[in-house]
mmCIF file of C-alpha atoms in Angstrom:
data_model
loop_
_atom_site.group_PDB
_atom_site.id
_atom_site.type_symbol
_atom_site.label_atom_id
_atom_site.label_comp_id
_atom_site.label_asym_id
_atom_site.label_seq_id
_atom_site.Cartn_x
_atom_site.Cartn_y
_atom_site.Cartn_z
ATOM 1 C CA UNK A 22 -88.824 37.062 -191.811
ATOM 2 C CA UNK A 23 -88.041 33.225 -192.876
ATOM 3 C CA UNK A 24 -87.418 30.420 -190.810
ATOM 4 C CA UNK A 25 -85.084 26.703 -191.273
ATOM 5 C CA UNK A 26 -87.909 24.757 -193.163
ATOM 6 C CA UNK A 27 -86.006 21.622 -191.963
ATOM 7 C CA UNK A 28 -85.872 22.514 -188.864
ATOM 8 C CA UNK A 29 -87.966 20.895 -186.071
ATOM 9 C CA UNK A 30 -90.528 22.936 -183.756
ATOM 10 C CA UNK A 31 -90.608 22.265 -179.846
ATOM 11 C CA UNK A 32 -94.467 22.751 -179.595
ATOM 12 C CA UNK A 33 -93.941 21.989 -175.780
ATOM 13 C CA UNK A 34 -93.170 25.227 -175.259
ATOM 14 C CA UNK A 35 -96.967 26.534 -176.249
ATOM 15 C CA UNK A 36 -99.836 25.108 -174.424
ATOM 16 C CA UNK A 37 -102.796 25.227 -176.933
ATOM 17 C CA UNK A 38 -106.455 25.641 -175.086
ATOM 18 C CA UNK A 39 -108.402 26.904 -177.842
ATOM 19 C CA UNK A 40 -111.721 25.528 -178.101
ATOM 20 C CA UNK A 41 -111.528 24.233 -174.447
ATOM 21 C CA UNK A 42 -113.981 25.371 -171.941
ATOM 22 C CA UNK A 43 -112.402 27.113 -168.874
ATOM 23 C CA UNK A 44 -114.777 26.241 -166.048
ATOM 24 C CA UNK A 45 -114.946 28.509 -162.571
ATOM 25 C CA UNK A 46 -114.954 32.430 -162.374
ATOM 26 C CA UNK A 47 -116.625 34.830 -164.785
ATOM 27 C CA UNK A 48 -114.299 37.451 -166.575
ATOM 28 C CA UNK A 49 -115.217 41.136 -165.455
ATOM 29 C CA UNK A 50 -114.152 42.745 -168.999
ATOM 30 C CA UNK A 51 -116.021 41.671 -172.427
ATOM 31 C CA UNK A 52 -115.532 42.807 -175.700
ATOM 32 C CA UNK A 53 -116.087 46.283 -177.331
ATOM 33 C CA UNK A 54 -115.762 49.533 -175.684
ATOM 34 C CA UNK A 55 -114.962 47.327 -172.272
ATOM 35 C CA UNK A 56 -112.173 45.874 -173.537
ATOM 36 C CA UNK A 57 -110.861 49.223 -175.053
ATOM 37 C CA UNK A 58 -110.948 50.686 -171.848
ATOM 38 C CA UNK A 59 -108.875 48.159 -170.150
ATOM 39 C CA UNK A 60 -106.351 48.922 -172.712
ATOM 40 C CA UNK A 61 -106.482 52.752 -171.996
ATOM 41 C CA UNK A 62 -105.958 51.248 -168.264
ATOM 42 C CA UNK A 63 -102.890 49.701 -169.245
ATOM 43 C CA UNK A 64 -103.211 46.201 -169.352
ATOM 44 C CA UNK A 65 -102.588 46.092 -173.145
ATOM 45 C CA UNK A 66 -99.001 44.022 -173.334
ATOM 46 C CA UNK A 67 -98.885 43.857 -169.591
ATOM 47 C CA UNK A 68 -98.498 41.670 -166.962
ATOM 48 C CA UNK A 69 -101.506 39.857 -165.077
ATOM 49 C CA UNK A 70 -104.915 41.040 -165.403
ATOM 50 C CA UNK A 71 -105.548 40.999 -161.125
ATOM 51 C CA UNK A 72 -103.388 44.136 -161.373
ATOM 52 C CA UNK A 73 -106.116 46.083 -163.011
ATOM 53 C CA UNK A 74 -108.545 44.142 -160.980
ATOM 54 C CA UNK A 75 -110.077 41.774 -164.381
ATOM 55 C CA UNK A 76 -109.736 38.534 -162.501
ATOM 56 C CA UNK A 77 -112.817 37.426 -161.292
ATOM 57 C CA UNK A 78 -114.920 34.885 -159.157
ATOM 58 C CA UNK A 79 -113.788 32.809 -156.376
ATOM 59 C CA UNK A 80 -112.064 30.395 -158.554
ATOM 60 C CA UNK A 81 -108.799 31.246 -160.728
ATOM 61 C CA UNK A 82 -108.693 28.008 -163.212
ATOM 62 C CA UNK A 83 -105.514 27.319 -164.738
ATOM 63 C CA UNK A 84 -105.524 26.535 -168.753
ATOM 64 C CA UNK A 85 -106.228 22.690 -169.278
ATOM 65 C CA UNK A 86 -104.612 20.982 -172.199
ATOM 66 C CA UNK A 87 -107.241 21.260 -175.254
ATOM 67 C CA UNK A 88 -108.505 17.873 -176.129
ATOM 68 C CA UNK A 89 -107.406 19.681 -179.844
ATOM 69 C CA UNK A 90 -104.224 20.316 -179.303
ATOM 70 C CA UNK A 91 -104.170 22.152 -182.626
ATOM 71 C CA UNK A 92 -99.877 23.147 -182.318
ATOM 72 C CA UNK A 93 -98.708 19.398 -181.267
ATOM 73 C CA UNK A 94 -100.688 18.125 -184.652
ATOM 74 C CA UNK A 95 -99.752 21.034 -187.006
ATOM 75 C CA UNK A 96 -96.927 22.423 -186.330
ATOM 76 C CA UNK A 97 -94.043 20.456 -187.138
ATOM 77 C CA UNK A 98 -91.159 22.377 -188.932
ATOM 78 C CA UNK A 99 -90.034 25.552 -189.902
ATOM 79 C CA UNK A 100 -91.793 25.050 -192.750
ATOM 80 C CA UNK A 101 -94.927 24.917 -190.895
ATOM 81 C CA UNK A 102 -93.820 27.919 -189.147
ATOM 82 C CA UNK A 103 -93.090 29.735 -192.881
ATOM 83 C CA UNK A 104 -96.743 29.382 -193.702
ATOM 84 C CA UNK A 105 -99.407 28.990 -190.944
ATOM 85 C CA UNK A 106 -99.875 31.919 -188.481
ATOM 86 C CA UNK A 107 -99.736 29.568 -185.011
ATOM 87 C CA UNK A 108 -97.064 27.940 -186.403
ATOM 88 C CA UNK A 109 -94.627 31.302 -186.643
ATOM 89 C CA UNK A 110 -95.709 31.727 -183.095
ATOM 90 C CA UNK A 111 -94.406 27.993 -181.982
ATOM 91 C CA UNK A 112 -90.971 29.072 -183.665
ATOM 92 C CA UNK A 113 -91.109 32.561 -182.615
ATOM 93 C CA UNK A 114 -91.366 31.817 -179.010
ATOM 94 C CA UNK A 115 -88.120 28.957 -179.744
ATOM 95 C CA UNK A 116 -86.086 31.256 -181.205
ATOM 96 C CA UNK A 117 -86.769 33.785 -177.849
ATOM 97 C CA UNK A 118 -86.117 31.115 -175.420
ATOM 98 C CA UNK A 119 -83.389 29.575 -177.055
ATOM 99 C CA UNK A 120 -81.746 33.269 -177.181
ATOM 100 C CA UNK A 121 -82.597 33.839 -173.182
ATOM 101 C CA UNK A 122 -81.312 30.332 -172.263
ATOM 102 C CA UNK A 123 -78.098 31.416 -173.774
ATOM 103 C CA UNK A 124 -77.834 34.598 -173.073
ATOM 104 C CA UNK A 125 -78.514 33.861 -169.400
ATOM 105 C CA UNK A 126 -75.400 30.881 -169.897
ATOM 106 C CA UNK A 127 -73.105 33.726 -170.517
ATOM 107 C CA UNK A 128 -73.864 35.667 -168.107
ATOM 108 C CA UNK A 129 -73.793 32.807 -165.096
ATOM 109 C CA UNK A 130 -77.186 32.488 -164.961
ATOM 110 C CA UNK A 131 -79.809 30.164 -165.519
ATOM 111 C CA UNK A 132 -82.960 30.796 -168.127
ATOM 112 C CA UNK A 133 -86.197 29.000 -166.715
ATOM 113 C CA UNK A 134 -88.639 28.607 -169.451
ATOM 114 C CA UNK A 135 -92.053 30.270 -169.776
ATOM 115 C CA UNK A 136 -94.932 28.566 -171.798
ATOM 116 C CA UNK A 137 -97.220 30.499 -174.414
ATOM 117 C CA UNK A 138 -100.646 29.673 -173.699
ATOM 118 C CA UNK A 139 -103.429 29.674 -176.853
ATOM 119 C CA UNK A 140 -106.610 30.180 -175.913
ATOM 120 C CA UNK A 141 -109.827 32.030 -177.463
ATOM 121 C CA UNK A 142 -112.251 33.962 -175.532
ATOM 122 C CA UNK A 143 -111.155 33.701 -172.012
ATOM 123 C CA UNK A 144 -108.610 31.822 -169.543
ATOM 124 C CA UNK A 145 -108.335 30.952 -166.249
ATOM 125 C CA UNK A 146 -104.522 31.699 -164.695
ATOM 126 C CA UNK A 147 -102.733 32.338 -161.569
ATOM 127 C CA UNK A 148 -103.352 35.789 -162.021
ATOM 128 C CA UNK A 149 -107.301 35.374 -162.564
ATOM 129 C CA UNK A 150 -109.747 34.987 -165.510
ATOM 130 C CA UNK A 151 -108.974 37.219 -168.516
ATOM 131 C CA UNK A 152 -111.264 37.888 -171.672
ATOM 132 C CA UNK A 153 -109.697 38.271 -174.855
ATOM 133 C CA UNK A 154 -109.875 42.090 -174.832
ATOM 134 C CA UNK A 155 -107.456 42.650 -172.302
ATOM 135 C CA UNK A 156 -104.702 41.296 -175.467
ATOM 136 C CA UNK A 157 -101.941 39.744 -174.426
ATOM 137 C CA UNK A 158 -100.134 39.366 -171.054
ATOM 138 C CA UNK A 159 -97.936 37.716 -169.307
ATOM 139 C CA UNK A 160 -98.642 36.204 -165.786
ATOM 140 C CA UNK A 161 -96.143 36.406 -163.169
ATOM 141 C CA UNK A 162 -97.916 34.125 -161.082
ATOM 142 C CA UNK A 163 -97.529 31.154 -163.347
ATOM 143 C CA UNK A 164 -94.644 32.438 -165.767
ATOM 144 C CA UNK A 165 -96.560 32.132 -168.655
ATOM 145 C CA UNK A 166 -97.394 34.124 -171.931
ATOM 146 C CA UNK A 167 -101.213 34.508 -172.627
ATOM 147 C CA UNK A 168 -102.036 35.161 -176.206
ATOM 148 C CA UNK A 169 -105.511 35.253 -178.203
ATOM 149 C CA UNK A 170 -103.925 34.984 -181.636
ATOM 150 C CA UNK A 171 -107.384 37.145 -182.916
ATOM 151 C CA UNK A 172 -105.506 39.846 -181.686
ATOM 152 C CA UNK A 173 -102.742 40.478 -184.353
ATOM 153 C CA UNK A 174 -106.209 41.067 -186.720
ATOM 154 C CA UNK A 175 -106.756 43.741 -184.064
ATOM 155 C CA UNK A 176 -103.627 44.910 -184.379
ATOM 156 C CA UNK A 177 -104.194 45.953 -187.695
ATOM 157 C CA UNK A 178 -107.590 46.969 -187.823
ATOM 158 C CA UNK A 179 -108.521 48.386 -184.717
ATOM 159 C CA UNK A 180 -104.790 50.055 -183.628
ATOM 160 C CA UNK A 181 -103.958 50.899 -187.452
ATOM 161 C CA UNK A 182 -100.515 48.667 -187.441
ATOM 162 C CA UNK A 183 -99.452 47.365 -191.063
ATOM 163 C CA UNK A 184 -99.199 44.055 -189.193
ATOM 164 C CA UNK A 185 -96.675 41.381 -190.708
ATOM 165 C CA UNK A 186 -95.112 38.167 -189.496
ATOM 166 C CA UNK A 187 -92.787 40.485 -187.801
ATOM 167 C CA UNK A 188 -95.381 42.938 -185.470
ATOM 168 C CA UNK A 189 -96.641 39.441 -184.597
ATOM 169 C CA UNK A 190 -92.740 38.227 -183.170
ATOM 170 C CA UNK A 191 -92.354 41.792 -182.229
ATOM 171 C CA UNK A 192 -95.774 41.563 -179.766
ATOM 172 C CA UNK A 193 -94.367 37.914 -178.501
ATOM 173 C CA UNK A 194 -91.055 39.165 -177.791
ATOM 174 C CA UNK A 195 -91.963 42.027 -175.569
ATOM 175 C CA UNK A 196 -94.289 39.176 -173.121
ATOM 176 C CA UNK A 197 -91.020 37.529 -173.431
ATOM 177 C CA UNK A 198 -89.326 40.551 -172.275
ATOM 178 C CA UNK A 199 -91.446 40.722 -169.169
ATOM 179 C CA UNK A 200 -90.255 36.920 -168.145
ATOM 180 C CA UNK A 201 -87.001 37.956 -168.464
ATOM 181 C CA UNK A 202 -87.673 40.611 -165.747
ATOM 182 C CA UNK A 203 -89.642 38.586 -163.390
ATOM 183 C CA UNK A 204 -86.796 36.045 -163.250
ATOM 184 C CA UNK A 205 -84.340 39.015 -162.939
ATOM 185 C CA UNK A 206 -86.780 40.715 -159.803
ATOM 186 C CA UNK A 207 -87.359 43.913 -162.093
ATOM 187 C CA UNK A 208 -91.047 43.426 -162.722
ATOM 188 C CA UNK A 209 -92.249 43.924 -159.831
ATOM 189 C CA UNK A 210 -91.137 47.895 -160.051
ATOM 190 C CA UNK A 211 -94.246 48.214 -162.199
ATOM 191 C CA UNK A 212 -96.720 47.182 -159.368
ATOM 192 C CA UNK A 213 -96.375 50.538 -156.954
ATOM 193 C CA UNK A 214 -99.637 52.065 -158.438
ATOM 194 C CA UNK A 215 -98.153 55.505 -160.240
ATOM 195 C CA UNK A 216 -98.748 56.190 -163.660
ATOM 196 C CA UNK A 217 -97.777 58.631 -165.673
ATOM 197 C CA UNK A 218 -94.788 59.451 -168.598
ATOM 198 C CA UNK A 219 -91.704 58.854 -165.847
ATOM 199 C CA UNK A 220 -93.764 56.311 -163.570
ATOM 200 C CA UNK A 221 -92.145 52.595 -163.169
ATOM 201 C CA UNK A 222 -95.113 51.275 -165.170
ATOM 202 C CA UNK A 223 -93.823 52.746 -168.134
ATOM 203 C CA UNK A 224 -89.994 51.915 -167.343
ATOM 204 C CA UNK A 225 -90.969 48.940 -167.260
ATOM 205 C CA UNK A 226 -92.636 48.010 -170.552
ATOM 206 C CA UNK A 227 -90.002 50.483 -172.473
ATOM 207 C CA UNK A 228 -87.432 47.795 -171.030
ATOM 208 C CA UNK A 229 -89.605 44.744 -172.479
ATOM 209 C CA UNK A 230 -89.347 46.768 -175.381
ATOM 210 C CA UNK A 231 -85.916 46.838 -175.976
ATOM 211 C CA UNK A 232 -85.521 43.378 -174.429
ATOM 212 C CA UNK A 233 -87.259 42.540 -177.611
ATOM 213 C CA UNK A 234 -85.135 44.504 -179.646
ATOM 214 C CA UNK A 235 -81.912 43.148 -178.243
ATOM 215 C CA UNK A 236 -83.443 39.314 -179.234
ATOM 216 C CA UNK A 237 -84.526 40.634 -182.759
ATOM 217 C CA UNK A 238 -80.568 41.541 -183.387
ATOM 218 C CA UNK A 239 -79.450 38.258 -182.294
ATOM 219 C CA UNK A 240 -81.727 36.303 -183.677
ATOM 220 C CA UNK A 241 -80.462 35.609 -187.102
ATOM 221 C CA UNK A 242 -77.625 33.929 -185.678
ATOM 222 C CA UNK A 243 -78.512 31.923 -182.301
ATOM 223 C CA UNK A 244 -78.487 28.874 -183.033
ATOM 224 C CA UNK A 245 -81.053 25.952 -182.548
ATOM 225 C CA UNK A 246 -79.030 23.332 -180.144
ATOM 226 C CA UNK A 247 -81.050 20.525 -182.222
ATOM 227 C CA UNK A 248 -79.889 21.479 -185.796
ATOM 228 C CA UNK A 249 -76.684 24.004 -185.002
ATOM 229 C CA UNK A 250 -78.225 26.088 -187.266
ATOM 230 C CA UNK A 251 -80.360 29.343 -186.551
ATOM 231 C CA UNK A 252 -84.168 28.552 -186.264
ATOM 232 C CA UNK A 253 -84.719 32.170 -187.950
ATOM 233 C CA UNK A 254 -82.853 32.722 -191.090
ATOM 234 C CA UNK A 255 -84.110 35.542 -192.883
ATOM 235 C CA UNK A 256 -84.734 39.747 -190.874
ATOM 236 C CA UNK A 257 -85.357 42.143 -193.641
ATOM 237 C CA UNK A 258 -85.219 45.572 -192.762
ATOM 238 C CA UNK A 259 -88.971 45.514 -193.929
ATOM 239 C CA UNK A 260 -89.597 43.244 -191.415
ATOM 240 C CA UNK A 261 -88.117 45.486 -188.767
ATOM 241 C CA UNK A 262 -90.299 48.574 -189.818
ATOM 242 C CA UNK A 263 -93.464 46.513 -189.289
ATOM 243 C CA UNK A 264 -91.773 46.164 -185.833
ATOM 244 C CA UNK A 265 -91.374 49.649 -185.283
ATOM 245 C CA UNK A 266 -95.012 50.335 -186.599
ATOM 246 C CA UNK A 267 -96.296 48.121 -183.898
ATOM 247 C CA UNK A 268 -94.791 49.426 -181.416
ATOM 248 C CA UNK A 269 -95.520 52.729 -182.057
ATOM 249 C CA UNK A 270 -99.267 51.771 -183.015
ATOM 250 C CA UNK A 271 -99.576 50.365 -179.212
ATOM 251 C CA UNK A 272 -97.790 54.125 -177.317
ATOM 252 C CA UNK A 273 -100.423 55.184 -175.147
ATOM 253 C CA UNK A 274 -100.348 58.578 -177.249
ATOM 254 C CA UNK A 275 -101.568 56.877 -180.467
ATOM 255 C CA UNK A 276 -104.157 54.542 -178.123
ATOM 256 C CA UNK A 277 -105.802 57.677 -176.225
ATOM 257 C CA UNK A 278 -105.513 60.055 -179.169
ATOM 258 C CA UNK A 279 -107.906 57.029 -181.498
ATOM 259 C CA UNK A 280 -110.394 56.194 -178.681
ATOM 260 C CA UNK A 281 -110.871 58.981 -175.975
ATOM 261 C CA UNK A 282 -109.927 61.757 -178.454
ATOM 262 C CA UNK A 283 -107.271 63.467 -176.345
ATOM 263 C CA UNK A 284 -103.855 62.252 -174.797
ATOM 264 C CA UNK A 285 -103.456 62.605 -170.788
ATOM 265 C CA UNK A 286 -99.448 61.571 -170.234
ATOM 266 C CA UNK A 287 -100.415 61.419 -166.528
ATOM 267 C CA UNK A 288 -102.402 58.337 -166.956
ATOM 268 C CA UNK A 289 -99.678 56.513 -169.246
ATOM 269 C CA UNK A 290 -98.354 53.058 -168.289
ATOM 270 C CA UNK A 291 -96.784 51.997 -171.359
ATOM 271 C CA UNK A 292 -94.982 55.071 -172.915
ATOM 272 C CA UNK A 293 -95.407 56.945 -176.056
ATOM 273 C CA UNK A 294 -95.330 55.577 -179.779
ATOM 274 C CA UNK A 295 -92.014 57.416 -179.987
ATOM 275 C CA UNK A 296 -90.486 55.746 -176.682
ATOM 276 C CA UNK A 297 -91.971 52.409 -177.411
ATOM 277 C CA UNK A 298 -90.045 52.731 -180.913
ATOM 278 C CA UNK A 299 -87.091 54.314 -179.249
ATOM 279 C CA UNK A 300 -85.949 51.933 -177.052
ATOM 280 C CA UNK A 301 -86.848 48.524 -179.222
ATOM 281 C CA UNK A 302 -84.596 50.107 -181.495
ATOM 282 C CA UNK A 303 -81.941 50.616 -179.152
ATOM 283 C CA UNK A 304 -82.101 47.008 -178.333
ATOM 284 C CA UNK A 305 -82.170 45.924 -181.807
ATOM 285 C CA UNK A 306 -79.628 48.395 -182.560
ATOM 286 C CA UNK A 307 -76.943 47.303 -179.610
ATOM 287 C CA UNK A 308 -77.991 43.710 -179.130
ATOM 288 C CA UNK A 309 -76.743 44.528 -175.574
ATOM 289 C CA UNK A 310 -79.546 43.993 -172.478
ATOM 290 C CA UNK A 311 -77.395 45.764 -170.518
ATOM 291 C CA UNK A 312 -78.157 49.108 -172.690
ATOM 292 C CA UNK A 313 -81.691 48.636 -171.784
ATOM 293 C CA UNK A 314 -81.601 50.317 -168.123
ATOM 294 C CA UNK A 315 -84.918 52.491 -168.735
ATOM 295 C CA UNK A 316 -84.888 53.099 -165.058
ATOM 296 C CA UNK A 317 -82.071 55.640 -164.922
#
């Protein structure tokens, strides 16, 4: 996975609040076992913390700008993205949003951008206060993606993913799949409270996987408006394998087997390892979001 060394990164699409003190509220989910339980309940790679009762306190503060502003200072070019993890995520966000902007325009619609918020430990959102234990998530209340970069280490060490830069990109693209669903009015289908292999919750997650695959299909041909060249210049078969491996690692069956020793399909909220791989591959193979209808 390689970015154009000479391209400028748009850091305005990322809000870096790592190291900030987020006032108000107390997060109800901590690390360790509590965090794993939260993942098993289905927030993992999901949408806002309030949907599982993870919001807390009377205050739900918005993330505030960090005085550190790390990415604004250090992530300037594609060369930075090729050498630094946080800058790589900035580049992925740029690439994903460029693709969806152009795709919505092609469909005579308008894509509204969504910032990614880098945080550490915990963060206040329009969906409530969440800790790092809940994993990456999209909050429809403020239309932002939230990500603690330490999660990518846990993806390898706790969940058995092979890791790699494109595993990170898959996670980010999946969350932006939720944003696309939000803009299209399909995200709300996951909020009916039902669980299970055929639930709307699972179908929403699998569609977000498919949308991640659609972006990957077009990533190396999507031209950056500022340069006229693709920001992502190389995506190999090995990269795609890393993405598929990450998708499998966070399948409900894999997580349940790993952490509770048994598989209970009636509680699934995100789909099996095989389903997640299948739908990512569907998007990647076809490059057509119309082929991502998981609700049939």
